[in-house]
Amino acid sequence: MKIPFCKIREHDAVGAVARHGWLAALVGICLLMGAQYSASKDVETRIGDLRGSMSKTQTLVLQLTRRIGYGGMIHNFKNSVLRAEDDRFYAAGLDDADRAGALVDRLEAEAATLGFPFVLERTRSMIATYRMSLEDVRRLHTQGESPLSIDRAVRYDDQYAIREIDTLLDGLAGIVQTQVDEIEREAGLLRTIRVVGVIVLGALVLTLLLNHRQSRRHLSAMGQMNRQLESSNAGLQTANKGLQQFAAMASHDLRSPLRHIGLFGELLQEDSAEPELVREYSDKIAASVQRLDRLVQSLLDFAQTGFTEPRLETVDVAELVDGVVQELRPQLAASGGQVNVRAEGLVMADPELLRRALHNLLGNSLKYVASGTSPVVDVSATVNGELMEFVIADNGIGIDPRFAQRIFEPCQRLHRAESEYAGSGIGLSLVKAVVESHGGAIRLDPDHVGGARFLFGLDAAEDVLLEQAA
């Protein structure tokens, strides 16, 4: 009686996305924010360069106006008219004209760089005219002309050149402001796009985190299913072995009390005239019937419990253990024993099956103690990782480590039927069947001294695991 074992596997790609997708999204947000910062710096740099070029142009204009104004070329020209015999004003005027021409070249180049090609034609003409007029002043002076007549002869209207420079400045200011507005408009659009990108990636991170949490639930559920499938497969093997052992036991343990009943029944018929023998035979028949009744009841419990598919639900461990202790109150009162409980948390289990398993374990701990000793049982149930770990320890007669596996086999007893420890050999095999049907495993602690100590683990409830992960 076997079924093929099939294990569920999580998809590697899904697991990778669940584990690393949110991290990639966070990196994307960081990159976007870095790009935003870099773009802001770039905008500031470009606008700063434009304003710097405009400031440089304004400085050149100021230098040019000073060079050709009354502090420069025109000043020296007027002094040349009034003091033609003094060559210093003539030389200074020529130098101002050369310097003014160089400034005009730089202004036109700067304007072209800013996207406003402009030729200072009137300004160049004015500079050239003043330069030639300096030669005319010297020539007219050598001819004996008076300063007044020389001034009238070389007078030049330079107002149009001055207006031309103002036009250049106004045009450049407009061009620069237009470019600044365009840069800021582009920056605003990029900023909006990046903000939207951050929002989208943020939503993606949130979604991935929620999916990651859901994936953890999914993987946890798959883990439980895998363990249950493994347990089912192992349970079928155990069932097959149990059926074989049951057949052997039926041919021996069940037939043995029946033989006794039949034998003592015949003796009753033969010795019916002896009251003492009749009473002795009747007692033995009654004892055999009681033993047979215990065996049949144990087998019935094993059939009803050991092969039942658990119906999992969230179970409060402390409440369940307390209920089992209450059921054992009569046995505790009779033996003077005590049960110390340290249990907390939730477990995924069939509450009725788990109750029966704990009832068997605690009942054994209260029963298998040395004569004259009050039993003491310590029960603990605590969450460790994904498991709820149960530990039941007592101060009883203990179990030889050599029989650590044998005690869990059906119909295996370490005491003779006539011993003071009555039993059927079914209890621990029932406990093992219940634990394994939940995907767990139970074992005897071979190193425990001064009694017996049993350990087993079941899946902790999902709510407990999520609280630990949060």
Tab-separated table of C-alpha atoms in Angstrom:
chain	number	residue	atom	x	y	z
A	1	MET	CA	0.000	0.000	0.000
A	2	LYS	CA	2.173	2.854	-1.305
A	3	ILE	CA	1.809	6.083	-3.246
A	4	PRO	CA	4.542	7.841	-5.293
A	5	PHE	CA	6.197	10.680	-3.438
A	6	CYS	CA	6.071	14.052	-5.186
A	7	LYS	CA	7.855	17.081	-3.724
A	8	ILE	CA	6.772	20.638	-4.542
A	9	ARG	CA	9.533	23.015	-5.631
A	10	GLU	CA	9.389	26.798	-5.726
A	11	HIS	CA	10.246	28.421	-9.045
A	12	ASP	CA	13.822	29.747	-8.940
A	13	ALA	CA	12.995	32.862	-10.954
A	14	VAL	CA	10.063	33.761	-8.701
A	15	GLY	CA	12.239	33.227	-5.642
A	16	ALA	CA	14.963	35.431	-7.129
A	17	VAL	CA	12.487	38.236	-7.872
A	18	ALA	CA	11.013	37.964	-4.402
A	19	ARG	CA	14.468	38.081	-2.848
A	20	HIS	CA	16.191	40.673	-5.041
A	21	GLY	CA	13.519	42.560	-7.039
A	22	TRP	CA	12.816	45.067	-4.297
A	23	LEU	CA	16.555	45.653	-3.849
A	24	ALA	CA	16.931	46.391	-7.577
A	25	ALA	CA	14.032	48.855	-7.361
A	26	LEU	CA	15.675	50.602	-4.415
A	27	VAL	CA	18.894	50.864	-6.413
A	28	GLY	CA	16.836	52.364	-9.256
A	29	ILE	CA	15.386	54.972	-6.906
A	30	CYS	CA	18.865	55.843	-5.654
A	31	LEU	CA	20.116	56.158	-9.245
A	32	LEU	CA	17.178	58.409	-10.148
A	33	MET	CA	17.802	60.598	-7.130
A	34	GLY	CA	21.487	60.723	-8.050
A	35	ALA	CA	20.550	61.677	-11.610
A	36	GLN	CA	18.212	64.346	-10.225
A	37	TYR	CA	21.021	65.802	-8.125
A	38	SER	CA	23.449	65.635	-11.056
A	39	ALA	CA	20.910	67.281	-13.383
A	40	SER	CA	20.294	70.056	-10.860
A	41	LYS	CA	24.004	70.683	-10.650
A	42	ASP	CA	24.229	70.671	-14.451
A	43	VAL	CA	21.405	73.231	-14.700
A	44	GLU	CA	23.101	75.429	-12.132
A	45	THR	CA	26.384	75.135	-14.038
A	46	ARG	CA	24.841	75.994	-17.427
A	47	ILE	CA	22.896	78.946	-16.056
A	48	GLY	CA	25.986	80.080	-14.151
A	49	ASP	CA	28.048	79.896	-17.368
A	50	LEU	CA	25.467	81.978	-19.240
A	51	ARG	CA	25.282	84.599	-16.540
A	52	GLY	CA	29.087	84.590	-16.293
A	53	SER	CA	29.384	85.211	-20.036
A	54	MET	CA	26.828	88.015	-19.797
A	55	SER	CA	28.741	89.563	-16.915
A	56	LYS	CA	31.969	89.250	-18.896
A	57	THR	CA	30.286	90.964	-21.864
A	58	GLN	CA	29.056	93.808	-19.671
A	59	THR	CA	32.581	94.245	-18.330
A	60	LEU	CA	33.934	94.428	-21.895
A	61	VAL	CA	31.301	97.052	-22.762
A	62	LEU	CA	32.292	99.146	-19.765
A	63	GLN	CA	35.949	98.868	-20.758
A	64	LEU	CA	35.092	99.845	-24.338
A	65	THR	CA	32.991	102.861	-23.348
A	66	ARG	CA	35.770	104.058	-21.054
A	67	ARG	CA	38.368	103.488	-23.759
A	68	ILE	CA	36.494	105.523	-26.381
A	69	GLY	CA	34.803	107.981	-24.001
A	70	TYR	CA	35.907	111.157	-22.330
A	71	GLY	CA	38.342	109.250	-20.154
A	72	GLY	CA	40.062	107.711	-23.174
A	73	MET	CA	40.197	108.160	-26.943
A	74	ILE	CA	37.841	111.208	-27.214
A	75	HIS	CA	39.592	112.848	-24.287
A	76	ASN	CA	43.006	112.483	-25.932
A	77	PHE	CA	41.546	113.611	-29.284
A	78	LYS	CA	40.195	116.838	-27.763
A	79	ASN	CA	43.503	117.503	-26.056
A	80	SER	CA	45.289	116.950	-29.365
A	81	VAL	CA	43.073	119.646	-30.941
A	82	LEU	CA	43.773	122.075	-28.100
A	83	ARG	CA	47.462	121.170	-27.654
A	84	ALA	CA	48.539	119.896	-31.047
A	85	GLU	CA	52.165	120.627	-30.250
A	86	ASP	CA	52.073	117.999	-27.430
A	87	ASP	CA	52.662	114.568	-29.042
A	88	ARG	CA	51.644	112.721	-25.885
A	89	PHE	CA	47.930	113.181	-26.574
A	90	TYR	CA	48.403	112.079	-30.179
A	91	ALA	CA	50.201	108.853	-29.084
A	92	ALA	CA	47.670	108.171	-26.303
A	93	GLY	CA	44.781	108.634	-28.773
A	94	LEU	CA	46.288	106.117	-31.197
A	95	ASP	CA	46.800	103.646	-28.338
A	96	ASP	CA	43.178	104.088	-27.212
A	97	ALA	CA	41.979	103.467	-30.761
A	98	ASP	CA	43.997	100.228	-31.003
A	99	ARG	CA	42.726	99.014	-27.615
A	100	ALA	CA	39.136	99.950	-28.449
A	101	GLY	CA	39.367	97.973	-31.694
A	102	ALA	CA	40.595	94.902	-29.789
A	103	LEU	CA	37.689	95.233	-27.323
A	104	VAL	CA	35.227	95.405	-30.222
A	105	ASP	CA	36.684	92.116	-31.576
A	106	ARG	CA	36.242	90.435	-28.198
A	107	LEU	CA	32.692	91.757	-27.811
A	108	GLU	CA	31.629	90.416	-31.202
A	109	ALA	CA	33.224	87.024	-30.433
A	110	GLU	CA	31.488	86.838	-27.037
A	111	ALA	CA	28.142	87.763	-28.600
A	112	ALA	CA	28.555	84.996	-31.197
A	113	THR	CA	29.349	82.508	-28.414
A	114	LEU	CA	26.109	83.461	-26.662
A	115	GLY	CA	24.107	82.886	-29.848
A	116	PHE	CA	23.770	86.560	-30.846
A	117	PRO	CA	26.078	87.291	-33.808
A	118	PHE	CA	26.340	91.061	-33.997
A	119	VAL	CA	28.742	93.371	-35.886
A	120	LEU	CA	29.591	96.715	-34.209
A	121	GLU	CA	29.906	98.437	-37.587
A	122	ARG	CA	29.238	102.015	-36.405
A	123	THR	CA	31.572	101.591	-33.458
A	124	ARG	CA	34.388	100.398	-35.713
A	125	SER	CA	33.692	103.269	-38.082
A	126	MET	CA	33.830	105.746	-35.207
A	127	ILE	CA	37.180	104.377	-34.002
A	128	ALA	CA	38.618	104.509	-37.523
A	129	THR	CA	37.308	108.062	-38.025
A	130	TYR	CA	38.876	109.340	-34.788
A	131	ARG	CA	42.129	107.634	-35.721
A	132	MET	CA	42.263	109.389	-39.108
A	133	SER	CA	41.151	112.645	-37.528
A	134	LEU	CA	44.225	112.581	-35.274
A	135	GLU	CA	46.319	112.739	-38.454
A	136	ASP	CA	44.181	115.611	-39.754
A	137	VAL	CA	44.663	117.517	-36.474
A	138	ARG	CA	48.442	117.338	-36.806
A	139	ARG	CA	48.321	118.326	-40.461
A	140	LEU	CA	45.977	121.329	-39.868
A	141	HIS	CA	48.073	122.448	-36.910
A	142	THR	CA	51.230	122.534	-39.055
A	143	GLN	CA	49.298	124.638	-41.575
A	144	GLY	CA	48.680	127.226	-38.857
A	145	GLU	CA	44.993	126.595	-38.292
A	146	SER	CA	43.584	127.673	-34.938
A	147	PRO	CA	42.223	125.117	-32.488
A	148	LEU	CA	38.659	126.345	-33.113
A	149	SER	CA	38.905	125.918	-36.859
A	150	ILE	CA	40.564	122.507	-36.423
A	151	ASP	CA	37.730	121.375	-34.147
A	152	ARG	CA	35.136	122.447	-36.696
A	153	ALA	CA	36.982	120.628	-39.464
A	154	VAL	CA	37.313	117.245	-37.694
A	155	ARG	CA	34.109	117.194	-35.623
A	156	TYR	CA	32.296	113.770	-35.761
A	157	ASP	CA	28.853	112.677	-34.444
A	158	ASP	CA	29.484	109.455	-32.391
A	159	GLN	CA	25.985	109.093	-30.819
A	160	TYR	CA	25.003	106.325	-33.244
A	161	ALA	CA	28.010	104.236	-32.198
A	162	ILE	CA	27.067	104.641	-28.523
A	163	ARG	CA	23.483	103.530	-29.278
A	164	GLU	CA	24.852	100.547	-31.200
A	165	ILE	CA	26.650	99.327	-28.078
A	166	ASP	CA	23.443	99.707	-26.042
A	167	THR	CA	21.596	97.678	-28.708
A	168	LEU	CA	24.189	94.933	-28.388
A	169	LEU	CA	23.761	94.823	-24.618
A	170	ASP	CA	19.963	94.715	-24.798
A	171	GLY	CA	20.025	91.957	-27.419
A	172	LEU	CA	22.490	89.879	-25.427
A	173	ALA	CA	20.425	90.274	-22.238
A	174	GLY	CA	17.326	89.042	-24.075
A	175	ILE	CA	19.153	86.089	-25.637
A	176	VAL	CA	20.680	85.040	-22.301
A	177	GLN	CA	17.356	85.285	-20.477
A	178	THR	CA	15.664	83.223	-23.191
A	179	GLN	CA	18.332	80.543	-22.885
A	180	VAL	CA	18.054	80.553	-19.087
A	181	ASP	CA	14.268	80.177	-19.333
A	182	GLU	CA	14.671	77.288	-21.774
A	183	ILE	CA	17.175	75.508	-19.524
A	184	GLU	CA	14.915	75.928	-16.511
A	185	ARG	CA	11.932	74.670	-18.509
A	186	GLU	CA	13.847	71.559	-19.605
A	187	ALA	CA	15.084	71.048	-16.050
A	188	GLY	CA	11.528	71.291	-14.744
A	189	LEU	CA	10.325	68.703	-17.260
A	190	LEU	CA	13.171	66.326	-16.389
A	191	ARG	CA	12.529	66.899	-12.693
A	192	THR	CA	8.868	65.980	-13.180
A	193	ILE	CA	9.822	62.855	-15.119
A	194	ARG	CA	12.254	61.802	-12.395
A	195	VAL	CA	9.749	62.459	-9.620
A	196	VAL	CA	7.213	60.316	-11.463
A	197	GLY	CA	9.909	57.671	-11.895
A	198	VAL	CA	10.709	57.715	-8.178
A	199	ILE	CA	6.986	57.414	-7.363
A	200	VAL	CA	6.583	54.512	-9.789
A	201	LEU	CA	9.666	52.752	-8.463
A	202	GLY	CA	8.529	53.421	-4.901
A	203	ALA	CA	5.200	51.797	-5.696
A	204	LEU	CA	7.123	48.927	-7.282
A	205	VAL	CA	9.250	48.525	-4.131
A	206	LEU	CA	6.107	48.476	-1.983
A	207	THR	CA	4.493	45.944	-4.309
A	208	LEU	CA	7.604	43.766	-4.309
A	209	LEU	CA	7.840	43.918	-0.522
A	210	LEU	CA	4.193	42.862	-0.252
A	211	ASN	CA	4.809	40.137	-2.848
A	212	HIS	CA	7.934	39.105	-0.957
A	213	ARG	CA	5.879	38.727	2.218
A	214	GLN	CA	3.239	36.785	0.286
A	215	SER	CA	5.995	34.687	-1.271
A	216	ARG	CA	7.316	33.859	2.171
A	217	ARG	CA	3.847	32.720	3.156
A	218	HIS	CA	3.663	30.706	-0.052
A	219	LEU	CA	7.081	29.118	0.507
A	220	SER	CA	6.197	28.389	4.131
A	221	ALA	CA	2.970	26.723	2.993
A	222	MET	CA	4.890	24.723	0.379
A	223	GLY	CA	7.377	23.671	3.054
A	224	GLN	CA	4.542	22.420	5.212
A	225	MET	CA	3.039	20.586	2.230
A	226	ASN	CA	6.403	18.999	1.419
A	227	ARG	CA	6.824	17.830	4.985
A	228	GLN	CA	3.276	16.501	5.006
A	229	LEU	CA	3.886	14.638	1.735
A	230	GLU	CA	7.072	13.163	3.142
A	231	SER	CA	5.199	12.264	6.304
A	232	SER	CA	2.392	10.673	4.290
A	233	ASN	CA	4.865	8.542	2.393
A	234	ALA	CA	6.613	7.542	5.613
A	235	GLY	CA	3.208	6.982	7.205
A	236	LEU	CA	2.230	4.525	4.499
A	237	GLN	CA	5.444	2.605	5.056
A	238	THR	CA	4.774	2.646	8.777
A	239	ALA	CA	1.215	1.506	8.145
A	240	ASN	CA	2.431	-1.423	6.064
A	241	LYS	CA	4.872	-2.389	8.788
A	242	GLY	CA	2.185	-1.875	11.416
A	243	LEU	CA	-0.191	-4.178	9.565
A	244	GLN	CA	2.477	-6.862	9.441
A	245	GLN	CA	3.136	-6.436	13.140
A	246	PHE	CA	-0.588	-6.454	13.814
A	247	ALA	CA	-0.887	-9.793	12.050
A	248	ALA	CA	1.951	-11.207	14.143
A	249	MET	CA	0.449	-9.746	17.301
A	250	ALA	CA	-3.003	-11.116	16.447
A	251	SER	CA	-1.522	-14.581	16.153
A	252	HIS	CA	0.165	-14.306	19.523
A	253	ASP	CA	-0.994	-11.561	21.898
A	254	LEU	CA	-4.678	-11.794	21.070
A	255	ARG	CA	-4.734	-15.576	20.924
A	256	SER	CA	-2.814	-15.918	24.176
A	257	PRO	CA	-5.630	-14.501	26.392
A	258	LEU	CA	-8.129	-16.544	24.423
A	259	ARG	CA	-6.130	-19.711	25.093
A	260	HIS	CA	-6.064	-18.825	28.773
A	261	ILE	CA	-9.810	-18.313	28.803
A	262	GLY	CA	-10.386	-21.609	27.052
A	263	LEU	CA	-7.955	-23.470	29.316
A	264	PHE	CA	-9.356	-22.145	32.566
A	265	GLY	CA	-12.890	-22.681	31.292
A	266	GLU	CA	-12.088	-26.382	30.847
A	267	LEU	CA	-10.506	-26.511	34.288
A	268	LEU	CA	-13.665	-24.992	35.749
A	269	GLN	CA	-15.656	-27.827	34.281
A	270	GLU	CA	-13.204	-30.418	35.601
A	271	ASP	CA	-12.764	-28.928	39.102
A	272	SER	CA	-16.209	-27.452	39.613
A	273	ALA	CA	-16.422	-29.227	42.983
A	274	GLU	CA	-13.417	-27.274	44.351
A	275	PRO	CA	-14.559	-23.719	45.290
A	276	GLU	CA	-11.039	-22.391	45.792
A	277	LEU	CA	-9.887	-23.595	42.371
A	278	VAL	CA	-13.070	-22.271	40.770
A	279	ARG	CA	-12.405	-18.843	42.296
A	280	GLU	CA	-8.748	-18.898	41.131
A	281	TYR	CA	-9.688	-19.930	37.611
A	282	SER	CA	-12.424	-17.317	37.483
A	283	ASP	CA	-9.944	-14.597	38.511
A	284	LYS	CA	-7.518	-15.676	35.790
A	285	ILE	CA	-10.295	-15.694	33.211
A	286	ALA	CA	-11.335	-12.199	34.297
A	287	ALA	CA	-7.710	-10.959	34.083
A	288	SER	CA	-7.342	-12.415	30.590
A	289	VAL	CA	-10.602	-10.802	29.529
A	290	GLN	CA	-9.403	-7.429	30.879
A	291	ARG	CA	-6.099	-7.766	29.068
A	292	LEU	CA	-7.905	-8.712	25.878
A	293	ASP	CA	-10.218	-5.742	26.328
A	294	ARG	CA	-7.229	-3.403	26.736
A	295	LEU	CA	-5.614	-4.770	23.593
A	296	VAL	CA	-8.785	-4.423	21.572
A	297	GLN	CA	-9.370	-0.864	22.868
A	298	SER	CA	-5.747	0.102	22.138
A	299	LEU	CA	-6.002	-1.280	18.632
A	300	LEU	CA	-9.251	0.607	18.149
A	301	ASP	CA	-7.609	3.855	19.315
A	302	PHE	CA	-4.657	3.241	17.026
A	303	ALA	CA	-6.951	2.571	14.061
A	304	GLN	CA	-9.027	5.668	14.796
A	305	THR	CA	-6.090	7.967	15.551
A	306	GLY	CA	-2.913	6.637	13.954
A	307	PHE	CA	-4.372	6.523	10.436
A	308	THR	CA	-6.439	9.720	10.597
A	309	GLU	CA	-5.538	12.567	8.219
A	310	PRO	CA	-5.001	15.665	10.410
A	311	ARG	CA	-7.222	18.694	9.894
A	312	LEU	CA	-4.810	21.535	10.493
A	313	GLU	CA	-5.821	24.713	12.260
A	314	THR	CA	-4.191	27.295	14.497
A	315	VAL	CA	-3.967	25.847	18.033
A	316	ASP	CA	-3.066	27.670	21.252
A	317	VAL	CA	-0.433	25.382	22.783
A	318	ALA	CA	-0.820	26.570	26.383
A	319	GLU	CA	-4.580	26.060	26.278
A	320	LEU	CA	-4.251	22.576	24.753
A	321	VAL	CA	-1.634	21.376	27.282
A	322	ASP	CA	-3.706	22.767	30.166
A	323	GLY	CA	-6.703	20.770	28.903
A	324	VAL	CA	-4.650	17.542	28.868
A	325	VAL	CA	-3.419	18.194	32.422
A	326	GLN	CA	-7.022	18.671	33.560
A	327	GLU	CA	-7.954	15.302	32.030
A	328	LEU	CA	-5.170	13.655	34.038
A	329	ARG	CA	-6.214	15.210	37.385
A	330	PRO	CA	-7.522	11.901	38.828
A	331	GLN	CA	-4.224	10.156	37.993
A	332	LEU	CA	-2.244	13.082	39.438
A	333	ALA	CA	-4.293	13.010	42.643
A	334	ALA	CA	-3.858	9.240	43.033
A	335	SER	CA	-0.072	9.362	42.506
A	336	GLY	CA	0.606	12.674	44.245
A	337	GLY	CA	2.331	13.837	41.092
A	338	GLN	CA	2.685	17.246	39.485
A	339	VAL	CA	3.023	18.638	35.959
A	340	ASN	CA	5.072	21.792	35.306
A	341	VAL	CA	4.077	23.551	32.089
A	342	ARG	CA	5.966	26.200	30.119
A	343	ALA	CA	4.113	26.599	26.837
A	344	GLU	CA	3.363	29.604	24.665
A	345	GLY	CA	2.567	30.413	21.055
A	346	LEU	CA	0.491	28.887	18.269
A	347	VAL	CA	0.978	25.700	16.281
A	348	MET	CA	-0.577	24.342	13.079
A	349	ALA	CA	-2.136	21.030	14.128
A	350	ASP	CA	-5.248	18.913	14.462
A	351	PRO	CA	-6.213	19.768	18.059
A	352	GLU	CA	-7.860	16.379	18.807
A	353	LEU	CA	-4.960	14.299	17.433
A	354	LEU	CA	-2.370	16.429	19.223
A	355	ARG	CA	-4.393	16.182	22.443
A	356	ARG	CA	-4.378	12.364	22.239
A	357	ALA	CA	-0.617	12.288	21.592
A	358	LEU	CA	0.121	14.544	24.577
A	359	HIS	CA	-2.334	12.567	26.751
A	360	ASN	CA	-0.413	9.359	25.979
A	361	LEU	CA	3.001	10.924	26.667
A	362	LEU	CA	1.965	12.550	29.953
A	363	GLY	CA	-0.002	9.470	30.997
A	364	ASN	CA	3.114	7.298	30.480
A	365	SER	CA	5.224	9.742	32.494
A	366	LEU	CA	2.774	9.523	35.398
A	367	LYS	CA	2.538	5.700	35.167
A	368	TYR	CA	6.134	4.563	34.687
A	369	VAL	CA	7.674	5.673	38.005
A	370	ALA	CA	9.406	3.696	40.694
A	371	SER	CA	7.255	2.445	43.552
A	372	GLY	CA	6.912	5.081	46.272
A	373	THR	CA	8.015	7.939	44.001
A	374	SER	CA	5.731	10.859	43.187
A	375	PRO	CA	5.904	11.573	39.452
A	376	VAL	CA	7.089	14.990	38.258
A	377	VAL	CA	6.591	15.896	34.602
A	378	ASP	CA	8.030	18.982	32.863
A	379	VAL	CA	6.283	20.060	29.647
A	380	SER	CA	7.622	22.845	27.436
A	381	ALA	CA	6.521	24.105	24.027
A	382	THR	CA	8.425	27.014	22.479
A	383	VAL	CA	8.949	28.409	18.972
A	384	ASN	CA	12.378	27.837	17.443
A	385	GLY	CA	12.655	29.131	13.879
A	386	GLU	CA	9.733	27.702	11.922
A	387	LEU	CA	9.019	24.934	14.428
A	388	MET	CA	7.128	24.646	17.688
A	389	GLU	CA	9.367	22.368	19.762
A	390	PHE	CA	7.741	20.132	22.399
A	391	VAL	CA	9.731	18.566	25.260
A	392	ILE	CA	8.215	16.151	27.808
A	393	ALA	CA	10.604	15.058	30.584
A	394	ASP	CA	9.880	13.012	33.743
A	395	ASN	CA	11.546	11.438	36.785
A	396	GLY	CA	10.329	7.937	36.002
A	397	ILE	CA	12.093	4.614	35.563
A	398	GLY	CA	13.497	5.735	32.199
A	399	ILE	CA	14.100	3.788	28.993
A	400	ASP	CA	17.272	2.005	27.973
A	401	PRO	CA	18.740	3.944	24.960
A	402	ARG	CA	19.075	0.575	23.160
A	403	PHE	CA	15.293	0.565	22.775
A	404	ALA	CA	15.025	4.189	21.583
A	405	GLN	CA	13.582	3.086	18.220
A	406	ARG	CA	11.831	-0.085	19.265
A	407	ILE	CA	9.491	1.657	21.729
A	408	PHE	CA	7.746	3.460	18.844
A	409	GLU	CA	6.872	0.208	17.013
A	410	PRO	CA	3.289	-1.100	17.441
A	411	CYS	CA	2.724	-3.796	20.075
A	412	GLN	CA	6.257	-3.502	21.467
A	413	ARG	CA	6.477	-3.633	25.285
A	414	LEU	CA	9.607	-3.535	27.437
A	415	HIS	CA	7.738	-5.083	30.409
A	416	ARG	CA	6.117	-8.478	30.756
A	417	ALA	CA	2.337	-8.659	30.721
A	418	GLU	CA	2.391	-9.686	34.389
A	419	SER	CA	4.468	-6.655	35.486
A	420	GLU	CA	3.082	-3.809	37.589
A	421	TYR	CA	3.157	-1.529	34.521
A	422	ALA	CA	0.103	-2.523	32.548
A	423	GLY	CA	0.017	-1.606	28.888
A	424	SER	CA	-0.602	-2.734	25.340
A	425	GLY	CA	2.494	-1.424	23.525
A	426	ILE	CA	0.331	0.780	21.305
A	427	GLY	CA	0.606	4.198	23.011
A	428	LEU	CA	3.985	5.414	21.745
A	429	SER	CA	3.374	4.063	18.232
A	430	LEU	CA	0.134	6.090	18.231
A	431	VAL	CA	2.074	9.203	19.337
A	432	LYS	CA	4.629	8.620	16.580
A	433	ALA	CA	1.869	8.214	13.969
A	434	VAL	CA	0.212	11.481	15.057
A	435	VAL	CA	3.456	13.478	15.024
A	436	GLU	CA	4.534	12.124	11.641
A	437	SER	CA	1.091	12.750	10.133
A	438	HIS	CA	1.740	16.447	10.946
A	439	GLY	CA	5.098	16.348	9.154
A	440	GLY	CA	7.083	16.144	12.406
A	441	ALA	CA	9.394	13.606	14.050
A	442	ILE	CA	9.599	12.364	17.628
A	443	ARG	CA	12.591	10.885	19.427
A	444	LEU	CA	13.754	9.732	22.822
A	445	ASP	CA	16.658	11.716	24.286
A	446	PRO	CA	19.293	9.014	24.980
A	447	ASP	CA	21.398	11.361	27.119
A	448	HIS	CA	18.649	12.215	29.613
A	449	VAL	CA	19.339	10.811	33.073
A	450	GLY	CA	16.824	10.159	35.843
A	451	GLY	CA	13.767	9.457	33.726
A	452	ALA	CA	12.620	9.719	30.114
A	453	ARG	CA	12.685	12.759	27.854
A	454	PHE	CA	10.749	12.931	24.551
A	455	LEU	CA	11.183	15.658	21.932
A	456	PHE	CA	9.221	16.450	18.780
A	457	GLY	CA	8.559	19.481	16.569
A	458	LEU	CA	5.575	20.680	14.550
A	459	ASP	CA	5.128	23.655	12.229
A	460	ALA	CA	4.546	26.899	14.104
A	461	ALA	CA	1.493	28.867	13.017
A	462	GLU	CA	2.080	31.348	10.185
A	463	ASP	CA	1.090	34.350	12.346
A	464	VAL	CA	3.927	33.574	14.762
A	465	LEU	CA	6.503	33.293	11.964
A	466	LEU	CA	5.428	36.612	10.408
A	467	GLU	CA	5.681	38.364	13.779
A	468	GLN	CA	9.233	37.039	14.171
A	469	ALA	CA	10.177	38.161	10.630
A	470	ALA	CA	8.716	41.674	11.069
